[in-house]
Amino acid sequence: MRVGVLASGTGTNLQALLDSVHGREVEIVAVASDKPQAQALERARAAGVPARAFPAGDHPGRDARDAAIADWLAAAGVELVVLAGYMQLLGAGFLARFPDRVLNVHPALLPAFPGLDAIGQALDYGVKVFGVTVHLVDEGVDTGPIVLQAAVELPDATGRDEVLAALRPLEHRLLPEAVRRIAAGRLRRDPANPRRVLT
Ligand code: GAR
């Protein structure tokens, strides 16, 4: 299965994919970012994967940028799009190009704490259990069907860095595992409840 990855930041989740499933269960054939300086682009190039930035200023609006990214991914034969720390919302036009084939990793146990600064939201709320969700992307903000989740108890956590450090290993395990299951054709909707994804 040919995979495209979108990432805005340091790209540790991209790296986990490159190190675990790339060249095995899937081929990562394109990495795009909204940020020309994203370390994720460097990681892709270091692995010999084509990488390209799509900065906002190059496009008349979000839909135009989404379309340019979708065109570039489609030209590379991408069948599955993985959002690995992509900090932009994707519009309905983009999602329609890859139906049920856009995956996201989010640093909270959805449906709690969707959107930006999920870890900060969880800390502010005072939760004792943190976690990671891998889900299919729909038009809402982190509302798509859940594929995998994992949790970690951190009853005394007070800082974002501390929580992120605990979540990293979960993210780096769950995201490749979700990609593996999709590549193996295991993902399907429960006919009794289309919100539920069976893996
Ligand atoms: C990850 O923690 C991921 O869960 C989060 O961005 C980080 C990217 O890290 N994603 C979101 O918050 C999406 N709403 P990385 O660039 O090192 O992979």
mmCIF file of N, CA, C and O and ligand atoms in Angstrom, residues 7-15 40 43 83-87 104-108 113-119 132-133 135 141-142 164 167-168 171-172 175, ligand 1:
data_model
loop_
_atom_site.group_PDB
_atom_site.id
_atom_site.type_symbol
_atom_site.label_atom_id
_atom_site.label_comp_id
_atom_site.label_asym_id
_atom_site.label_seq_id
_atom_site.Cartn_x
_atom_site.Cartn_y
_atom_site.Cartn_z
ATOM 1 N N ALA A 7 2.755 16.267 7.841
ATOM 2 C CA ALA A 7 3.314 16.574 9.159
ATOM 3 C C ALA A 7 3.712 18.039 9.213
ATOM 4 O O ALA A 7 4.182 18.599 8.224
ATOM 5 N N SER A 8 3.523 18.642 10.388
ATOM 6 C CA SER A 8 3.852 20.058 10.552
ATOM 7 C C SER A 8 5.092 20.287 11.405
ATOM 8 O O SER A 8 5.614 21.397 11.440
ATOM 9 N N GLY A 9 5.521 19.257 12.149
ATOM 10 C CA GLY A 9 6.509 19.540 13.191
ATOM 11 C C GLY A 9 7.752 18.689 13.138
ATOM 12 O O GLY A 9 8.337 18.460 12.083
ATOM 13 N N THR A 10 8.109 18.177 14.319
ATOM 14 C CA THR A 10 9.390 17.496 14.443
ATOM 15 C C THR A 10 9.411 16.151 13.721
ATOM 16 O O THR A 10 10.484 15.657 13.376
ATOM 17 N N GLY A 11 8.252 15.547 13.536
ATOM 18 C CA GLY A 11 8.193 14.346 12.711
ATOM 19 C C GLY A 11 8.642 13.065 13.387
ATOM 20 O O GLY A 11 9.051 12.119 12.707
ATOM 21 N N THR A 12 8.507 12.992 14.715
ATOM 22 C CA THR A 12 8.907 11.721 15.358
ATOM 23 C C THR A 12 7.936 10.594 14.990
ATOM 24 O O THR A 12 8.350 9.434 14.902
ATOM 25 N N ASN A 13 6.668 10.929 14.773
ATOM 26 C CA ASN A 13 5.732 9.887 14.338
ATOM 27 C C ASN A 13 6.027 9.434 12.912
ATOM 28 O O ASN A 13 5.913 8.253 12.595
ATOM 29 N N LEU A 14 6.379 10.381 12.059
ATOM 30 C CA LEU A 14 6.838 10.002 10.717
ATOM 31 C C LEU A 14 8.039 9.069 10.819
ATOM 32 O O LEU A 14 8.108 8.042 10.133
ATOM 33 N N GLN A 15 8.979 9.417 11.707
ATOM 34 C CA GLN A 15 10.176 8.593 11.860
ATOM 35 C C GLN A 15 9.810 7.179 12.304
ATOM 36 O O GLN A 15 10.391 6.196 11.821
ATOM 37 N N ALA A 40 10.144 17.263 9.884
ATOM 38 C CA ALA A 40 9.582 16.078 9.236
ATOM 39 C C ALA A 40 10.042 15.992 7.777
ATOM 40 O O ALA A 40 10.310 14.893 7.270
ATOM 41 N N ARG A 43 13.484 14.599 7.690
ATOM 42 C CA ARG A 43 13.485 13.156 7.978
ATOM 43 C C ARG A 43 13.091 12.365 6.725
ATOM 44 O O ARG A 43 13.661 11.298 6.448
ATOM 45 N N LEU A 83 -1.899 11.516 8.926
ATOM 46 C CA LEU A 83 -1.593 12.813 9.531
ATOM 47 C C LEU A 83 -0.756 12.543 10.772
ATOM 48 O O LEU A 83 -1.250 11.990 11.759
ATOM 49 N N ALA A 84 0.517 12.899 10.688
ATOM 50 C CA ALA A 84 1.452 12.629 11.781
ATOM 51 C C ALA A 84 1.884 13.968 12.357
ATOM 52 O O ALA A 84 2.948 14.492 12.041
ATOM 53 N N GLY A 85 0.986 14.556 13.157
ATOM 54 C CA GLY A 85 1.263 15.884 13.678
ATOM 55 C C GLY A 85 1.042 16.953 12.622
ATOM 56 O O GLY A 85 1.777 17.930 12.560
ATOM 57 N N TYR A 86 0.009 16.782 11.793
ATOM 58 C CA TYR A 86 -0.352 17.817 10.814
ATOM 59 C C TYR A 86 -1.343 18.755 11.490
ATOM 60 O O TYR A 86 -2.434 18.333 11.866
ATOM 61 N N MET A 87 -0.958 19.999 11.673
ATOM 62 C CA MET A 87 -1.720 20.881 12.547
ATOM 63 C C MET A 87 -2.685 21.799 11.774
ATOM 64 O O MET A 87 -2.998 22.903 12.218
ATOM 65 N N ASN A 104 -5.316 9.798 11.619
ATOM 66 C CA ASN A 104 -4.691 10.849 12.434
ATOM 67 C C ASN A 104 -4.266 10.278 13.783
ATOM 68 O O ASN A 104 -4.915 9.376 14.313
ATOM 69 N N VAL A 105 -3.184 10.822 14.331
ATOM 70 C CA VAL A 105 -2.808 10.476 15.705
ATOM 71 C C VAL A 105 -3.000 11.720 16.555
ATOM 72 O O VAL A 105 -2.602 12.826 16.181
ATOM 73 N N HIS A 106 -3.671 11.526 17.714
ATOM 74 C CA HIS A 106 -4.026 12.650 18.580
ATOM 75 C C HIS A 106 -3.586 12.331 20.009
ATOM 76 O O HIS A 106 -3.838 11.226 20.506
ATOM 77 N N PRO A 107 -2.966 13.306 20.700
ATOM 78 C CA PRO A 107 -2.390 13.003 22.020
ATOM 79 C C PRO A 107 -3.383 13.131 23.173
ATOM 80 O O PRO A 107 -3.112 13.795 24.168
ATOM 81 N N ALA A 108 -4.540 12.481 23.029
ATOM 82 C CA ALA A 108 -5.531 12.441 24.108
ATOM 83 C C ALA A 108 -6.455 11.257 23.860
ATOM 84 O O ALA A 108 -6.490 10.707 22.759
ATOM 85 N N PHE A 113 -10.839 16.120 24.962
ATOM 86 C CA PHE A 113 -9.738 17.011 24.580
ATOM 87 C C PHE A 113 -9.374 16.971 23.094
ATOM 88 O O PHE A 113 -8.218 16.708 22.744
ATOM 89 N N PRO A 114 -10.343 17.236 22.222
ATOM 90 C CA PRO A 114 -10.027 17.369 20.802
ATOM 91 C C PRO A 114 -9.351 18.721 20.527
ATOM 92 O O PRO A 114 -9.321 19.592 21.402
ATOM 93 N N GLY A 115 -8.834 18.869 19.339
ATOM 94 C CA GLY A 115 -8.299 20.169 18.913
ATOM 95 C C GLY A 115 -6.893 20.432 19.394
ATOM 96 O O GLY A 115 -6.150 19.510 19.744
ATOM 97 N N LEU A 116 -6.567 21.728 19.454
ATOM 98 C CA LEU A 116 -5.197 22.132 19.773
ATOM 99 C C LEU A 116 -4.879 21.935 21.257
ATOM 100 O O LEU A 116 -5.762 21.986 22.102
ATOM 101 N N ASP A 117 -3.592 21.737 21.524
ATOM 102 C CA ASP A 117 -3.066 21.632 22.889
ATOM 103 C C ASP A 117 -3.852 20.636 23.743
ATOM 104 O O ASP A 117 -4.273 20.944 24.867
ATOM 105 N N ALA A 118 -4.006 19.434 23.200
ATOM 106 C CA ALA A 118 -4.769 18.403 23.906
ATOM 107 C C ALA A 118 -4.141 18.085 25.260
ATOM 108 O O ALA A 118 -4.853 17.877 26.254
ATOM 109 N N ILE A 119 -2.818 18.039 25.301
ATOM 110 C CA ILE A 119 -2.155 17.699 26.564
ATOM 111 C C ILE A 119 -2.384 18.815 27.592
ATOM 112 O O ILE A 119 -2.671 18.550 28.764
ATOM 113 N N VAL A 132 -3.501 8.258 24.009
ATOM 114 C CA VAL A 132 -3.306 8.526 22.587
ATOM 115 C C VAL A 132 -4.443 7.858 21.823
ATOM 116 O O VAL A 132 -4.865 6.752 22.182
ATOM 117 N N THR A 133 -4.922 8.535 20.785
ATOM 118 C CA THR A 133 -5.948 7.973 19.916
ATOM 119 C C THR A 133 -5.473 8.024 18.473
ATOM 120 O O THR A 133 -4.981 9.067 18.023
ATOM 121 N N HIS A 135 -7.247 7.666 14.848
ATOM 122 C CA HIS A 135 -8.621 7.627 14.330
ATOM 123 C C HIS A 135 -8.679 8.009 12.863
ATOM 124 O O HIS A 135 -7.765 8.675 12.353
ATOM 125 N N VAL A 141 -13.543 18.130 14.079
ATOM 126 C CA VAL A 141 -12.222 18.260 14.701
ATOM 127 C C VAL A 141 -12.013 17.052 15.618
ATOM 128 O O VAL A 141 -12.602 16.984 16.703
ATOM 129 N N ASP A 142 -11.241 16.096 15.141
ATOM 130 C CA ASP A 142 -10.906 14.884 15.915
ATOM 131 C C ASP A 142 -12.149 14.085 16.312
ATOM 132 O O ASP A 142 -12.210 13.527 17.415
ATOM 133 N N LEU A 164 4.034 14.477 27.408
ATOM 134 C CA LEU A 164 4.395 14.133 26.029
ATOM 135 C C LEU A 164 5.431 13.013 26.008
ATOM 136 O O LEU A 164 5.337 12.089 25.197
ATOM 137 N N LEU A 167 3.714 9.866 26.439
ATOM 138 C CA LEU A 167 2.819 9.489 25.335
ATOM 139 C C LEU A 167 3.578 9.073 24.085
ATOM 140 O O LEU A 167 3.056 8.321 23.251
ATOM 141 N N ARG A 168 4.801 9.590 23.935
ATOM 142 C CA ARG A 168 5.564 9.299 22.714
ATOM 143 C C ARG A 168 5.636 7.816 22.375
ATOM 144 O O ARG A 168 5.332 7.427 21.243
ATOM 145 N N GLU A 171 2.334 6.637 21.011
ATOM 146 C CA GLU A 171 2.093 7.106 19.637
ATOM 147 C C GLU A 171 2.906 6.310 18.634
ATOM 148 O O GLU A 171 2.393 5.891 17.594
ATOM 149 N N HIS A 172 4.174 6.115 18.979
ATOM 150 C CA HIS A 172 5.093 5.491 18.013
ATOM 151 C C HIS A 172 4.808 4.000 17.836
ATOM 152 O O HIS A 172 5.283 3.383 16.895
ATOM 153 N N LEU A 175 0.506 4.215 15.954
ATOM 154 C CA LEU A 175 0.310 4.701 14.580
ATOM 155 C C LEU A 175 0.800 3.672 13.560
ATOM 156 O O LEU A 175 0.047 3.334 12.631
HETATM 157 C C1 GAR B 1 2.096 14.327 18.263
HETATM 158 O O1 GAR B 1 2.120 14.349 19.671
HETATM 159 C C2 GAR B 1 0.675 14.169 17.765
HETATM 160 O O2 GAR B 1 -0.109 13.375 18.588
HETATM 161 C C3 GAR B 1 0.220 15.598 17.766
HETATM 162 O O3 GAR B 1 1.316 16.341 17.292
HETATM 163 C C4 GAR B 1 2.505 15.690 17.705
HETATM 164 C C5 GAR B 1 3.432 15.565 16.520
HETATM 165 O O4 GAR B 1 4.689 15.123 16.911
HETATM 166 N N1 GAR B 1 -0.928 15.791 16.940
HETATM 167 C C6 GAR B 1 -1.920 16.616 17.247
HETATM 168 O O5 GAR B 1 -1.941 17.298 18.238
HETATM 169 C C7 GAR B 1 -3.045 16.647 16.220
HETATM 170 N N2 GAR B 1 -4.194 17.311 16.773
HETATM 171 P P1 GAR B 1 5.773 14.694 15.828
HETATM 172 O O6 GAR B 1 5.888 15.844 14.825
HETATM 173 O O7 GAR B 1 7.039 14.522 16.598
HETATM 174 O O8 GAR B 1 5.301 13.429 15.191
#
